[in-house]
Amino acid sequence: MMRLEASEKQHRYHNLLDDDHANEMLESEGAGLAARVAELEVRCSRQAEELLCLRSTLADALRRLNVLEGRTPATTTSTQRNGAYSGSTGGTPTRELRIRQSAYREPAKRSSSYGSSASSLPQRRGPQHQSTGSLQSDSPASSSSLSPAPSPSPRATPAPHHVPQVSQPYRSRNSSTSSNQSPSPGVSLTKRWNSTGDFNTQGLLPNARFTTTKSLLNLYSKPSQNGSILKHGTHTCQYNEDDGSMRMYIRGRPVVMYGPSDHDTLDPAKVAPPPQSKLKLEWVYGYRGKDCRSNLYLLPTGEIVYFVAAVVVLFNVDEQCQRHYTGHTDDVKCIAIHPNKLIIASGQCAGHDRLDARPHIRVWNSVSLATLAVLGSGHIERAVACLTFSRADGGSLLAAVDEGPDHTISVWEWQRPDKGHCVAETKCSVDTVVAAEFHPLDRNQIVTCGKGHIAFWTLDASNVLYKRMGIFETRDKPKYVTCLGFNHNGDVISGDSNGNLIVWGRGTNTIQKMVRGVHSGSVFSVCSLKEGAVVSGGGKDGRLVLFDADLQPTATENVIEGHYGGVRVIAEGRGSQLFIGTTKNCILHGDMELGFLPAVLGHVDEVWGLAAHPTLPQFVSGCWDSLLQLWDPLSHSTVWSKDIGERAQSCAWSSDGSVIAVGCVSGKWLVFDPVSREMVAHHVDGVEPIQTIQYSPDNKYVAIGSRDNFIYIYQVDDNCSRYSRLGKCLGHSSFITHLDWSEDSQYIRSNSGDYELLYWNATTCRQITSPTSMRDVVWASNSCPITFQTIGVWPENADGTDINTCTRSHDNRLAATGDDFGKVKLFAYPVTQPKSLCHQYGGHSSHVTCVRFLLDDSRLVSAGGLDTSLMQWVVE
């Protein structure tokens, strides 16, 4: 009996051992299976990315082939690009930043200079000044342009005479469907796309009807705000045939203007036609990194996509070529890239118009620039703060977060007909939400983060959103969770305002790992690289830190130079290349080992100063960020940039181009030598901003228009280096807004904030009280919007402050204006008919503060005020 019991116990013991061995084997097999599945997921993801890259590259190749086949022979003119100014910078009393150091320019130390993206690029042959696409009626939602390669000649030469036919061969590059029109079956480019089922619009969408989705601008049966629109003012004007005067009323105040003696009799009821010339957006200078996140991506075609003002820019850094999506009517706040890398979603804030500029989302094709869907009009309250496409199911869903008080999160089936279909909507958080991302591996999983929280959302089968809040240890809870990323295992990586990186286990809301003190200040971006490594960027310290797949430091770091700002966003490029968006509105490119050079440079604050060089194809801009920048419009680059230590309000070149005068907000005005960039004169007139500054045509005088209601006149000597005040003009009852010199440099006319038009004798600083005696004076410019020659630029019921700027082409054929509604308008000069038709163009999202024609009238440059952008337009 005892032997039987012992044998049974031994048998049971062996059975337990066998069970333990089996469990160990099962656990080992399970762990190995999970590892293999994870590896397969990574491989599948990489293969899918490679396939998408091939499809995108093929689409871009077909578009380029169509461009080449669609060209017609054009006469080419060899031109030399203007070189940079060079000279000693010693002795300058202000801090200087050297930007855009080209290969032929004088080398400068990296610590005090901006690098040049053009200097390291191969030069391209052939005429490169053409642009393709426009903001006009033929393609109002897209435009593109090519930048010429820098010429090896350091000498500055004027641009060639503009030939309107030159840009025609490139038109097919952007002969895409307008956001307000259906695709035309007769367009050869569209036929080529339709013959390739892998990446045409039908192949991307389950139903071909989606490619003809109308834009938001047509939903209310109103004309497009971005195309070439014919408009005219119908304000009340009275023409007096006896004395040839026109009485115009602005806000009920009469303004009497006298026409030239030889001017024909006017009929105020007639409508003047628009000019035959039109504008086409060629280049956009600037980037919005100051206050927007997740706003920089690389497409498989080699283009980086980002936004500024109301324009989404697709910029090929290697080829120096830009294309533009211009379907938006106000500030673009966020963008998202579809998993197929071809479709882009962009969201905007509310604009001026209650209907046409309501906040909404636009989904569009990055190859054709055609609008595929318009979502959220009427649903979104204030602005679209975040956008993200679903990734595990191929991008069928689009999630958006509203900037309104409730920070509503909504999920859309964006491919549904018409306006799409909102499948779920709920209040996201009472606090600010700064980022939202669909999980790359788990279906219907969304992660959001913001002030004091991170949330994990699940969209169930009944289209209900459920939220689980991330659990922080009390002492480690940050003030803000600032960015999100995912590693290859599907774990969530978050960066916060304490400078920490936190790993959240896949499918959980608990912390798996924390790396403390990675940055001194907030972590603004986390980028997971294809090889599994992770790069984090600091918004305050400007550091880039590289980690391995397990988030272990690799001792590889880099620091962005301080004058570029902190790191706003990191985007992975080709190979080891990275693109860095900064908090001072710059985009840099390079790698962790060799460092970074600027690809895009811009202003950071409100831009008011803008002036075109009188003899060279250059222009200068001044901003409230204290930067004075000289630009080359042919290479679309910055020649140099200088911190002048004062907020710039206005700019002007001397008549011979030897100096630049800058009026400042503080009442100071400074004069700089553009060769040495040294300050050659410094004066103070009052404590109010210098609104306008103009040199006389003979270069003997300079007039300073101040916000203190006075015009200060100075005599200029010693090659514009010595200034002696002659006096000040008293007579305006409000601040000076604009002024012009007569061609003989004897007289000045000026406008003020209360809509006055006054005339002055420049040498005596006395007002000329008889306006009829000035009717036949020939004026060197027409920057004053209240003149007899610009009556028709004022729209119906215009506020006197609606038009901020006015300019006239050098050949006296065109006039351009910029207004408070972000519009640039082109008129036939002179605009003497009260009802004058014009071409109107969008793109800016803030008040247009200044417009100027370049020296040969082939281009127009506009400054966008608060949107910090400069836009360059080709005159066709």
CSV table of C-alpha atoms in Angstrom, one decimal, residues 65-414:
chain,number,residue,atom,x,y,z
A,65,LEU,CA,6.3,64.2,-68.8
A,66,ASN,CA,3.0,66.0,-69.5
A,67,VAL,CA,4.8,69.2,-68.8
A,68,LEU,CA,7.6,68.4,-71.2
A,69,GLU,CA,5.3,67.2,-74.0
A,70,GLY,CA,3.0,70.2,-73.5
A,71,ARG,CA,5.8,72.8,-74.0
A,72,THR,CA,6.0,74.9,-77.1
A,73,PRO,CA,9.3,76.3,-78.3
A,74,ALA,CA,10.1,79.6,-76.7
A,75,THR,CA,12.9,82.1,-77.2
A,76,THR,CA,15.2,81.9,-74.3
A,77,THR,CA,17.2,84.8,-72.9
A,78,SER,CA,20.3,84.2,-71.0
A,79,THR,CA,20.4,86.2,-67.9
A,80,GLN,CA,22.8,86.7,-65.1
A,81,ARG,CA,21.3,86.5,-61.7
A,82,ASN,CA,22.0,89.4,-59.3
A,83,GLY,CA,24.7,88.6,-56.9
A,84,ALA,CA,24.9,89.3,-53.2
A,85,TYR,CA,26.3,92.5,-51.8
A,86,SER,CA,29.7,92.0,-50.3
A,87,GLY,CA,31.8,94.1,-48.2
A,88,SER,CA,33.2,94.6,-44.7
A,89,THR,CA,30.8,94.4,-41.8
A,90,GLY,CA,33.1,95.8,-39.2
A,91,GLY,CA,32.1,98.7,-37.1
A,92,THR,CA,28.4,98.2,-37.5
A,93,PRO,CA,26.6,99.2,-34.3
A,94,THR,CA,23.9,96.6,-34.7
A,95,ARG,CA,23.9,92.8,-34.6
A,96,GLU,CA,24.0,91.3,-38.1
A,97,LEU,CA,22.8,88.0,-39.5
A,98,ARG,CA,24.2,86.8,-42.8
A,99,ILE,CA,21.7,84.7,-44.8
A,100,ARG,CA,21.9,82.7,-47.9
A,101,GLN,CA,25.6,82.3,-48.6
A,102,SER,CA,25.9,81.3,-52.2
A,103,ALA,CA,28.9,79.5,-53.6
A,104,TYR,CA,30.3,82.6,-55.3
A,105,ARG,CA,29.7,84.9,-52.4
A,106,GLU,CA,32.2,85.9,-49.8
A,107,PRO,CA,32.4,83.1,-47.1
A,108,ALA,CA,31.3,84.0,-43.7
A,109,LYS,CA,31.5,82.3,-40.3
A,110,ARG,CA,28.7,79.8,-39.6
A,111,SER,CA,28.0,81.2,-36.2
A,112,SER,CA,27.0,84.6,-37.7
A,113,SER,CA,25.5,83.5,-40.9
A,114,TYR,CA,22.5,81.8,-42.4
A,115,GLY,CA,23.4,78.9,-44.6
A,116,SER,CA,22.3,78.7,-48.2
A,117,SER,CA,20.2,75.8,-49.5
A,118,ALA,CA,21.0,77.0,-53.0
A,119,SER,CA,24.8,76.9,-52.6
A,120,SER,CA,24.9,73.1,-52.2
A,121,LEU,CA,22.5,72.4,-55.1
A,122,PRO,CA,23.5,71.6,-58.6
A,123,GLN,CA,22.8,74.4,-61.1
A,124,ARG,CA,20.2,73.8,-63.7
A,125,ARG,CA,20.2,74.9,-67.3
A,126,GLY,CA,17.7,76.5,-69.5
A,127,PRO,CA,15.2,79.3,-68.8
A,128,GLN,CA,13.8,78.8,-65.2
A,129,HIS,CA,11.9,81.9,-64.6
A,130,GLN,CA,8.6,80.5,-65.8
A,131,SER,CA,5.8,79.6,-63.5
A,132,THR,CA,3.0,77.2,-63.9
A,133,GLY,CA,-0.5,77.5,-62.6
A,134,SER,CA,-2.1,80.6,-61.2
A,135,LEU,CA,-4.6,82.1,-58.9
A,136,GLN,CA,-6.8,83.0,-61.8
A,137,SER,CA,-9.9,81.5,-63.2
A,138,ASP,CA,-8.2,78.8,-65.1
A,139,SER,CA,-6.8,77.3,-62.0
A,140,PRO,CA,-7.7,79.2,-58.8
A,141,ALA,CA,-6.8,76.5,-56.4
A,142,SER,CA,-3.2,75.8,-57.5
A,143,SER,CA,-0.1,77.4,-58.8
A,144,SER,CA,3.6,76.5,-59.1
A,145,SER,CA,6.8,78.0,-60.1
A,146,LEU,CA,10.4,77.2,-60.8
A,147,SER,CA,13.4,79.0,-59.3
A,148,PRO,CA,16.5,79.6,-61.4
A,149,ALA,CA,19.8,78.2,-60.3
A,150,PRO,CA,22.2,80.8,-59.0
A,151,SER,CA,24.4,82.3,-61.7
A,152,PRO,CA,28.2,82.1,-61.1
A,153,SER,CA,28.5,85.8,-62.0
A,154,PRO,CA,28.6,88.0,-58.9
A,155,ARG,CA,27.6,91.0,-60.8
A,156,ALA,CA,24.1,92.3,-60.4
A,157,THR,CA,22.1,92.8,-63.6
A,158,PRO,CA,18.5,93.7,-64.2
A,159,ALA,CA,15.9,91.1,-65.0
A,160,PRO,CA,15.1,90.5,-68.7
A,161,HIS,CA,12.1,92.2,-70.2
A,162,HIS,CA,9.0,90.2,-69.4
A,163,VAL,CA,7.6,88.1,-72.3
A,164,PRO,CA,4.1,87.0,-71.5
A,165,GLN,CA,4.4,83.9,-73.7
A,166,VAL,CA,7.3,82.5,-71.8
A,167,SER,CA,5.1,81.1,-69.0
A,168,GLN,CA,2.7,79.4,-71.4
A,169,PRO,CA,4.7,76.2,-71.9
A,170,TYR,CA,4.6,75.5,-68.2
A,171,ARG,CA,0.9,76.0,-67.9
A,172,SER,CA,0.2,72.3,-68.3
A,173,ARG,CA,2.2,71.6,-65.1
A,174,ASN,CA,-0.8,72.8,-63.1
A,175,SER,CA,-3.7,72.5,-65.5
A,176,SER,CA,-5.5,70.8,-62.6
A,177,THR,CA,-9.2,71.1,-61.8
A,178,SER,CA,-10.0,74.2,-60.0
A,179,SER,CA,-11.5,73.8,-56.5
A,180,ASN,CA,-14.6,75.4,-58.0
A,181,GLN,CA,-14.9,73.4,-61.2
A,182,SER,CA,-15.3,69.8,-62.4
A,183,PRO,CA,-12.4,68.1,-64.1
A,184,SER,CA,-12.4,68.7,-67.9
A,185,PRO,CA,-12.2,65.5,-69.9
A,186,GLY,CA,-10.3,67.3,-72.6
A,187,VAL,CA,-7.3,68.1,-70.5
A,188,SER,CA,-4.4,65.8,-71.5
A,189,LEU,CA,-3.0,65.7,-68.0
A,190,THR,CA,-6.2,64.4,-66.7
A,191,LYS,CA,-6.3,61.8,-69.4
A,192,ARG,CA,-2.9,60.6,-68.4
A,193,TRP,CA,-3.9,60.3,-64.7
A,194,ASN,CA,-7.1,58.4,-65.7
A,195,SER,CA,-5.0,55.9,-67.7
A,196,THR,CA,-3.1,54.9,-64.6
A,197,GLY,CA,-5.5,53.2,-62.3
A,198,ASP,CA,-3.1,52.9,-59.4
A,199,PHE,CA,-3.0,56.5,-58.4
A,200,ASN,CA,-5.7,58.4,-60.3
A,201,THR,CA,-8.5,60.1,-58.5
A,202,GLN,CA,-10.8,57.2,-59.2
A,203,GLY,CA,-8.2,54.8,-57.9
A,204,LEU,CA,-7.9,56.7,-54.7
A,205,LEU,CA,-11.6,57.0,-54.1
A,206,PRO,CA,-14.3,54.4,-54.2
A,207,ASN,CA,-16.6,56.6,-56.2
A,208,ALA,CA,-15.6,58.8,-59.1
A,209,ARG,CA,-18.1,61.4,-58.1
A,210,PHE,CA,-15.8,62.5,-55.3
A,211,THR,CA,-13.3,64.0,-57.7
A,212,THR,CA,-15.9,66.6,-58.7
A,213,THR,CA,-16.9,67.6,-55.2
A,214,LYS,CA,-17.5,71.3,-55.3
A,215,SER,CA,-15.5,73.6,-53.1
A,216,LEU,CA,-17.0,75.5,-50.2
A,217,LEU,CA,-16.8,78.6,-52.3
A,218,ASN,CA,-19.5,77.3,-54.6
A,219,LEU,CA,-21.8,75.9,-51.9
A,220,TYR,CA,-23.4,79.3,-51.5
A,221,SER,CA,-23.6,80.3,-55.2
A,222,LYS,CA,-21.1,83.1,-54.7
A,223,PRO,CA,-18.0,83.8,-56.8
A,224,SER,CA,-14.7,82.3,-55.8
A,225,GLN,CA,-12.6,84.4,-53.5
A,226,ASN,CA,-9.2,83.2,-54.9
A,227,GLY,CA,-9.7,83.4,-58.6
A,228,SER,CA,-9.5,86.3,-61.0
A,229,ILE,CA,-12.8,88.1,-60.1
A,230,LEU,CA,-14.2,91.2,-61.8
A,231,LYS,CA,-15.4,93.6,-59.2
A,232,HIS,CA,-16.0,97.3,-59.2
A,233,GLY,CA,-17.1,99.9,-56.6
A,234,THR,CA,-20.5,101.6,-56.9
A,235,HIS,CA,-19.9,104.3,-54.3
A,236,THR,CA,-21.5,107.7,-54.8
A,237,CYS,CA,-19.4,110.0,-56.9
A,238,GLN,CA,-20.3,113.4,-58.4
A,239,TYR,CA,-18.4,114.7,-61.4
A,240,ASN,CA,-18.3,118.5,-62.1
A,241,GLU,CA,-17.8,119.1,-65.8
A,242,ASP,CA,-17.1,122.8,-65.2
A,243,ASP,CA,-14.0,122.4,-63.2
A,244,GLY,CA,-13.2,118.8,-64.0
A,245,SER,CA,-13.4,117.7,-60.4
A,246,MET,CA,-14.7,114.5,-58.9
A,247,ARG,CA,-16.4,114.5,-55.5
A,248,MET,CA,-16.1,111.1,-53.7
A,249,TYR,CA,-17.6,110.2,-50.3
A,250,ILE,CA,-15.6,108.0,-47.9
A,251,ARG,CA,-17.6,107.2,-44.8
A,252,GLY,CA,-19.8,110.1,-45.5
A,253,ARG,CA,-16.9,112.6,-45.8
A,254,PRO,CA,-16.5,114.3,-49.2
A,255,VAL,CA,-13.2,114.3,-50.9
A,256,VAL,CA,-12.7,116.6,-53.9
A,257,MET,CA,-10.1,115.7,-56.5
A,258,TYR,CA,-9.2,117.6,-59.6
A,259,GLY,CA,-8.3,115.9,-62.9
A,260,PRO,CA,-5.7,117.0,-65.4
A,261,SER,CA,-6.7,119.9,-67.7
A,262,ASP,CA,-6.5,117.7,-70.8
A,263,HIS,CA,-8.6,114.9,-69.3
A,264,ASP,CA,-11.7,113.9,-71.1
A,265,THR,CA,-15.1,114.4,-69.6
A,266,LEU,CA,-16.0,111.5,-67.3
A,267,ASP,CA,-19.3,109.7,-67.0
A,268,PRO,CA,-19.5,108.2,-63.5
A,269,ALA,CA,-22.1,105.7,-64.7
A,270,LYS,CA,-19.7,104.0,-67.1
A,271,VAL,CA,-17.8,100.9,-66.1
A,272,ALA,CA,-14.1,100.7,-66.9
A,273,PRO,CA,-12.8,97.3,-68.1
A,274,PRO,CA,-10.3,95.3,-66.2
A,275,PRO,CA,-6.7,95.2,-67.4
A,276,GLN,CA,-5.6,92.7,-70.0
A,277,SER,CA,-2.7,91.7,-67.7
A,278,LYS,CA,-3.3,89.2,-64.9
A,279,LEU,CA,-1.3,88.0,-61.9
A,280,LYS,CA,-0.1,84.5,-61.2
A,281,LEU,CA,1.3,83.4,-57.8
A,282,GLU,CA,5.0,82.5,-58.4
A,283,TRP,CA,6.5,82.2,-55.0
A,284,VAL,CA,5.6,82.4,-51.3
A,285,TYR,CA,8.2,83.4,-48.8
A,286,GLY,CA,7.7,82.3,-45.2
A,287,TYR,CA,6.5,79.4,-43.1
A,288,ARG,CA,4.1,79.3,-40.1
A,289,GLY,CA,6.1,77.7,-37.3
A,290,LYS,CA,5.6,80.3,-34.6
A,291,ASP,CA,2.3,79.1,-33.3
A,292,CYS,CA,1.3,75.9,-35.3
A,293,ARG,CA,2.4,72.3,-34.8
A,294,SER,CA,2.7,69.2,-37.1
A,295,ASN,CA,2.9,71.5,-40.1
A,296,LEU,CA,5.8,70.0,-42.1
A,297,TYR,CA,5.9,66.7,-44.0
A,298,LEU,CA,7.9,65.2,-46.8
A,299,LEU,CA,6.1,63.7,-49.8
A,300,PRO,CA,7.5,60.7,-51.8
A,301,THR,CA,8.0,63.1,-54.8
A,302,GLY,CA,10.7,65.0,-52.8
A,303,GLU,CA,8.5,68.0,-52.0
A,304,ILE,CA,8.0,69.3,-48.5
A,305,VAL,CA,4.5,70.4,-47.7
A,306,TYR,CA,3.9,73.2,-45.3
A,307,PHE,CA,1.7,76.3,-45.0
A,308,VAL,CA,1.8,80.0,-44.5
A,309,ALA,CA,-1.2,82.5,-44.6
A,310,ALA,CA,-4.0,80.9,-46.6
A,311,VAL,CA,-1.6,78.9,-48.9
A,312,VAL,CA,-0.3,75.4,-48.7
A,313,VAL,CA,3.1,75.2,-50.3
A,314,LEU,CA,4.7,72.2,-51.9
A,315,PHE,CA,8.4,73.0,-52.2
A,316,ASN,CA,11.0,70.8,-53.9
A,317,VAL,CA,14.2,72.0,-52.2
A,318,ASP,CA,16.5,70.2,-54.6
A,319,GLU,CA,14.9,71.6,-57.7
A,320,GLN,CA,13.9,74.9,-56.1
A,321,CYS,CA,10.4,74.6,-57.4
A,322,GLN,CA,7.2,75.6,-55.6
A,323,ARG,CA,3.6,74.6,-56.2
A,324,HIS,CA,0.7,76.1,-54.3
A,325,TYR,CA,-2.7,74.9,-53.1
A,326,THR,CA,-4.9,78.1,-52.7
A,327,GLY,CA,-8.3,76.8,-52.1
A,328,HIS,CA,-8.5,78.2,-48.6
A,329,THR,CA,-10.0,81.6,-47.8
A,330,ASP,CA,-8.2,82.3,-44.5
A,331,ASP,CA,-5.4,81.1,-42.2
A,332,VAL,CA,-4.5,77.5,-42.6
A,333,LYS,CA,-3.9,76.0,-39.1
A,334,CYS,CA,-3.1,72.4,-39.7
A,335,ILE,CA,-2.4,69.7,-42.3
A,336,ALA,CA,-2.4,65.9,-42.4
A,337,ILE,CA,-1.1,63.4,-44.9
A,338,HIS,CA,-3.1,60.4,-46.1
A,339,PRO,CA,-1.4,57.0,-45.7
A,340,ASN,CA,-1.1,56.8,-49.5
A,341,LYS,CA,1.1,59.9,-49.4
A,342,LEU,CA,-0.9,61.5,-52.2
A,343,ILE,CA,-3.9,63.0,-50.5
A,344,ILE,CA,-3.6,66.0,-48.1
A,345,ALA,CA,-6.1,67.4,-45.7
A,346,SER,CA,-5.8,71.0,-44.5
A,347,GLY,CA,-7.9,72.9,-42.0
A,348,GLN,CA,-8.5,76.7,-41.7
A,349,CYS,CA,-9.9,79.1,-39.2
A,350,ALA,CA,-12.9,81.4,-39.6
A,351,GLY,CA,-12.4,84.3,-42.0
A,352,HIS,CA,-14.0,87.6,-42.8
A,353,ASP,CA,-17.1,86.4,-44.6
A,354,ARG,CA,-19.7,84.6,-42.5
A,355,LEU,CA,-20.5,82.1,-45.2
A,356,ASP,CA,-17.6,81.7,-47.7
A,357,ALA,CA,-14.9,81.8,-45.0
A,358,ARG,CA,-16.4,79.6,-42.3
A,359,PRO,CA,-13.9,77.2,-40.7
A,360,HIS,CA,-13.7,74.0,-42.7
A,361,ILE,CA,-11.4,71.2,-43.9
A,362,ARG,CA,-10.3,70.7,-47.5
A,363,VAL,CA,-9.1,67.3,-48.8
A,364,TRP,CA,-7.1,67.5,-52.0
A,365,ASN,CA,-4.8,65.7,-54.3
A,366,SER,CA,-1.1,66.7,-54.0
A,367,VAL,CA,-0.4,65.7,-57.6
A,368,SER,CA,-3.2,67.5,-59.4
A,369,LEU,CA,-4.0,70.0,-56.6
A,370,ALA,CA,-7.7,69.2,-57.2
A,371,THR,CA,-10.1,69.5,-54.3
A,372,LEU,CA,-11.6,66.2,-53.4
A,373,ALA,CA,-13.9,67.1,-50.5
A,374,VAL,CA,-14.8,70.0,-48.3
A,375,LEU,CA,-15.8,69.0,-44.7
A,376,GLY,CA,-17.0,70.6,-41.5
A,377,SER,CA,-18.6,73.8,-42.7
A,378,GLY,CA,-21.2,74.6,-40.0
A,379,HIS,CA,-19.8,71.9,-37.7
A,380,ILE,CA,-16.5,73.6,-36.7
A,381,GLU,CA,-16.9,76.6,-34.5
A,382,ARG,CA,-13.7,78.5,-34.5
A,383,ALA,CA,-10.8,76.8,-36.3
A,384,VAL,CA,-9.4,73.4,-37.1
A,385,ALA,CA,-6.7,72.7,-34.5
A,386,CYS,CA,-5.7,69.2,-35.4
A,387,LEU,CA,-6.2,66.8,-38.3
A,388,THR,CA,-5.3,63.1,-38.7
A,389,PHE,CA,-6.1,60.3,-41.2
A,390,SER,CA,-6.7,56.8,-40.0
A,391,ARG,CA,-3.8,54.6,-40.8
A,392,ALA,CA,-4.6,51.0,-40.0
A,393,ASP,CA,-7.6,50.9,-42.4
A,394,GLY,CA,-6.0,52.8,-45.3
A,395,GLY,CA,-7.1,56.3,-44.5
A,396,SER,CA,-10.9,56.0,-44.8
A,397,LEU,CA,-11.5,58.2,-41.7
A,398,LEU,CA,-10.4,61.7,-40.9
A,399,ALA,CA,-10.4,63.0,-37.3
A,400,ALA,CA,-10.5,66.7,-36.5
A,401,VAL,CA,-10.3,68.8,-33.3
A,402,ASP,CA,-12.1,72.1,-33.1
A,403,GLU,CA,-10.4,75.1,-31.4
A,404,GLY,CA,-13.7,76.2,-29.9
A,405,PRO,CA,-14.4,76.3,-26.2
A,406,ASP,CA,-15.5,72.6,-26.1
A,407,HIS,CA,-12.6,71.4,-28.2
A,408,THR,CA,-14.9,69.0,-30.1
A,409,ILE,CA,-13.4,66.0,-31.7
A,410,SER,CA,-15.2,64.7,-34.8
A,411,VAL,CA,-14.5,61.7,-37.1
A,412,TRP,CA,-15.4,61.9,-40.8
A,413,GLU,CA,-15.9,59.5,-43.6
A,414,TRP,CA,-14.4,62.0,-45.9
